[in-house]
């Protein structure tokens, strides 16, 4: 059985933070692009947000080129399940995952209900085929990123204070 070191656990959290930021940027720019195009018919603004989507992909490629090991973390079952031996990392990872899951489910349900209400009683042109799925993914990944982005910094603070 391979040893699950603290460095491996931290690298898994770093990969999770990077992945969540990438998906939040990608879905956020695509969501803004769709809203500006379908709701307000602002094609120039929509094209600007399209460049934001391109920026997200370039950010991903540059980051992976500089740190190719980012893609090797987060694929094992213990990493997916957050099976961290370090109690602080385990609790923060589980809390971030739970929050992201609950927000994703809430937004998905609200999006389903709103889509049906708009189709039945409103203007169906306000809904693109991907608006609410994008919103669902954006909210989930953004909350996951925001919950995890300071985990490693906070973990190091007590260790620095005792030295």
Coordinates of C-alpha atoms in Angstrom, one line a residue:
X1 CA 0.0 0.0 0.0
X2 CA 1.4 3.4 -1.0
X3 CA 2.1 6.0 1.7
X4 CA -0.3 8.9 1.7
X5 CA 2.0 11.7 2.8
X6 CA 1.0 15.1 3.9
X7 CA 2.6 16.6 0.8
X8 CA 0.4 14.3 -1.4
X9 CA -2.6 15.5 0.5
X10 CA -1.7 19.1 0.1
X11 CA -1.0 18.6 -3.6
X12 CA -4.5 17.1 -3.9
X13 CA -6.0 20.1 -2.3
X14 CA -4.0 22.4 -4.6
X15 CA -5.2 20.5 -7.6
X16 CA -8.8 20.8 -6.3
X17 CA -8.4 24.5 -5.8
X18 CA -7.0 24.9 -9.3
X19 CA -9.7 22.8 -10.9
X20 CA -12.5 24.6 -9.2
X21 CA -11.1 28.0 -10.2
X22 CA -10.8 26.9 -13.8
X23 CA -14.3 25.6 -14.0
X24 CA -15.7 28.6 -12.1
X25 CA -14.0 31.0 -14.6
X26 CA -15.0 28.9 -17.6
X27 CA -18.7 28.6 -16.6
X28 CA -18.9 32.1 -15.2
X29 CA -17.7 33.7 -18.5
X30 CA -19.9 31.4 -20.5
X31 CA -22.9 32.3 -18.3
X32 CA -22.3 36.0 -18.7
X33 CA -21.8 35.6 -22.4
X34 CA -25.2 33.8 -22.7
X35 CA -27.0 36.4 -20.5
X36 CA -25.6 39.4 -22.3
X37 CA -26.6 37.8 -25.7
X38 CA -30.0 36.2 -24.9
X39 CA -31.3 38.7 -22.4
X40 CA -29.9 42.0 -23.5
X41 CA -28.9 41.3 -27.2
X42 CA -25.5 42.9 -26.6
X43 CA -23.3 41.1 -29.1
X44 CA -20.2 43.2 -28.4
X45 CA -20.4 42.5 -24.6
X46 CA -21.1 38.8 -25.4
X47 CA -18.0 38.7 -27.6
X48 CA -16.0 40.2 -24.8
X49 CA -17.1 37.5 -22.4
X50 CA -16.2 35.0 -25.2
X51 CA -12.7 36.2 -24.8
X52 CA -13.0 35.5 -21.1
X53 CA -13.7 31.9 -22.0
X54 CA -10.6 31.9 -24.1
X55 CA -8.7 33.5 -21.2
X56 CA -9.8 30.7 -18.9
X57 CA -8.5 28.0 -21.3
X58 CA -5.2 29.9 -21.7
X59 CA -4.9 30.2 -17.9
X60 CA -5.5 26.4 -17.6
X61 CA -2.9 25.6 -20.3
X62 CA -0.2 28.0 -18.8
X63 CA -0.7 26.6 -15.3
X64 CA -0.5 23.0 -16.5
X65 CA 2.6 23.7 -18.6
X66 CA 4.3 25.2 -15.5
X67 CA 3.1 22.5 -13.1
X68 CA 2.2 19.3 -15.0
X69 CA 1.9 17.5 -11.7
X70 CA -1.5 19.3 -11.2
X71 CA -3.1 16.8 -13.5
X72 CA -1.8 13.8 -11.6
X73 CA -3.6 14.6 -8.4
X74 CA -7.3 14.1 -7.6
X75 CA -7.8 10.9 -9.6
X76 CA -7.5 8.2 -6.9
X77 CA -10.6 7.2 -4.9
X78 CA -9.1 8.4 -1.6
X79 CA -8.5 11.8 -3.1
X80 CA -12.0 12.0 -4.6
X81 CA -13.6 11.0 -1.3
X82 CA -11.4 13.4 0.7
X83 CA -9.9 10.5 2.7
X84 CA -7.2 12.8 4.3
X85 CA -5.3 11.6 7.3
X86 CA -4.6 15.2 8.4
X87 CA -7.6 16.1 10.4
X88 CA -7.6 19.8 9.4
X89 CA -7.4 19.0 5.7
X90 CA -10.0 16.3 6.0
X91 CA -12.5 18.5 7.8
X92 CA -12.1 21.5 5.5
X93 CA -12.2 19.4 2.4
X94 CA -15.4 17.7 3.5
X95 CA -17.0 21.0 4.6
X96 CA -16.1 22.6 1.2
X97 CA -17.5 19.5 -0.7
X98 CA -20.7 19.5 1.4
X99 CA -21.3 23.2 0.8
X100 CA -20.7 22.9 -2.9
X101 CA -23.0 19.9 -3.1
X102 CA -25.8 21.6 -1.2
X103 CA -25.5 24.8 -3.3
X104 CA -25.4 22.9 -6.5
X105 CA -28.5 20.9 -5.6
X106 CA -30.4 24.0 -4.5
X107 CA -29.6 25.9 -7.6
X108 CA -30.4 22.9 -9.8
X109 CA -33.8 22.6 -8.2
X110 CA -34.4 26.4 -8.4
X111 CA -33.3 26.4 -12.1
X112 CA -35.6 23.5 -12.9
X113 CA -38.6 25.3 -11.3
X114 CA -37.7 28.7 -12.8
X115 CA -37.3 27.1 -16.3
X116 CA -40.8 25.5 -16.1
X117 CA -42.4 28.7 -14.8
X118 CA -40.8 30.9 -17.5
X119 CA -41.7 28.4 -20.2
X120 CA -45.3 28.3 -18.9
X121 CA -46.0 31.9 -17.9
X122 CA -43.1 34.1 -19.2
X123 CA -41.0 34.7 -22.3
X124 CA -39.2 31.5 -23.3
X125 CA -36.6 33.5 -25.2
X126 CA -35.0 34.4 -21.8
X127 CA -33.8 30.9 -21.3
X128 CA -31.0 29.4 -23.4
X129 CA -30.6 25.7 -23.4
X130 CA -27.5 25.9 -21.1
X131 CA -28.2 28.8 -18.8
X132 CA -29.3 27.0 -15.6
X133 CA -26.9 24.0 -16.0
X134 CA -24.1 26.6 -16.3
X135 CA -25.4 28.5 -13.3
X136 CA -25.5 25.2 -11.3
X137 CA -21.9 24.3 -12.2
X138 CA -20.7 27.9 -11.6
X139 CA -22.2 28.2 -8.1
X140 CA -20.9 24.7 -7.1
X141 CA -17.3 25.2 -8.3
X142 CA -17.1 28.8 -7.1
X143 CA -18.2 27.8 -3.6
X144 CA -15.8 24.9 -3.6
X145 CA -12.9 27.2 -4.7
X146 CA -13.8 29.9 -2.2
X147 CA -14.1 27.3 0.6
X148 CA -10.7 25.8 -0.2
X149 CA -8.5 28.7 -1.3
X150 CA -7.2 29.6 2.1
X151 CA -7.0 26.1 3.6
X152 CA -3.2 25.6 3.1
X153 CA -2.4 29.2 4.2
X154 CA -4.5 28.7 7.4
X155 CA -2.9 25.4 8.1
X156 CA 0.6 26.9 8.0
X157 CA -0.3 29.9 10.3
X158 CA -0.3 27.9 13.6
X159 CA 3.0 26.2 12.7
X160 CA 4.6 29.6 12.0
X161 CA 3.3 31.0 15.3
X162 CA 4.9 28.2 17.4
X163 CA 8.4 28.6 15.7

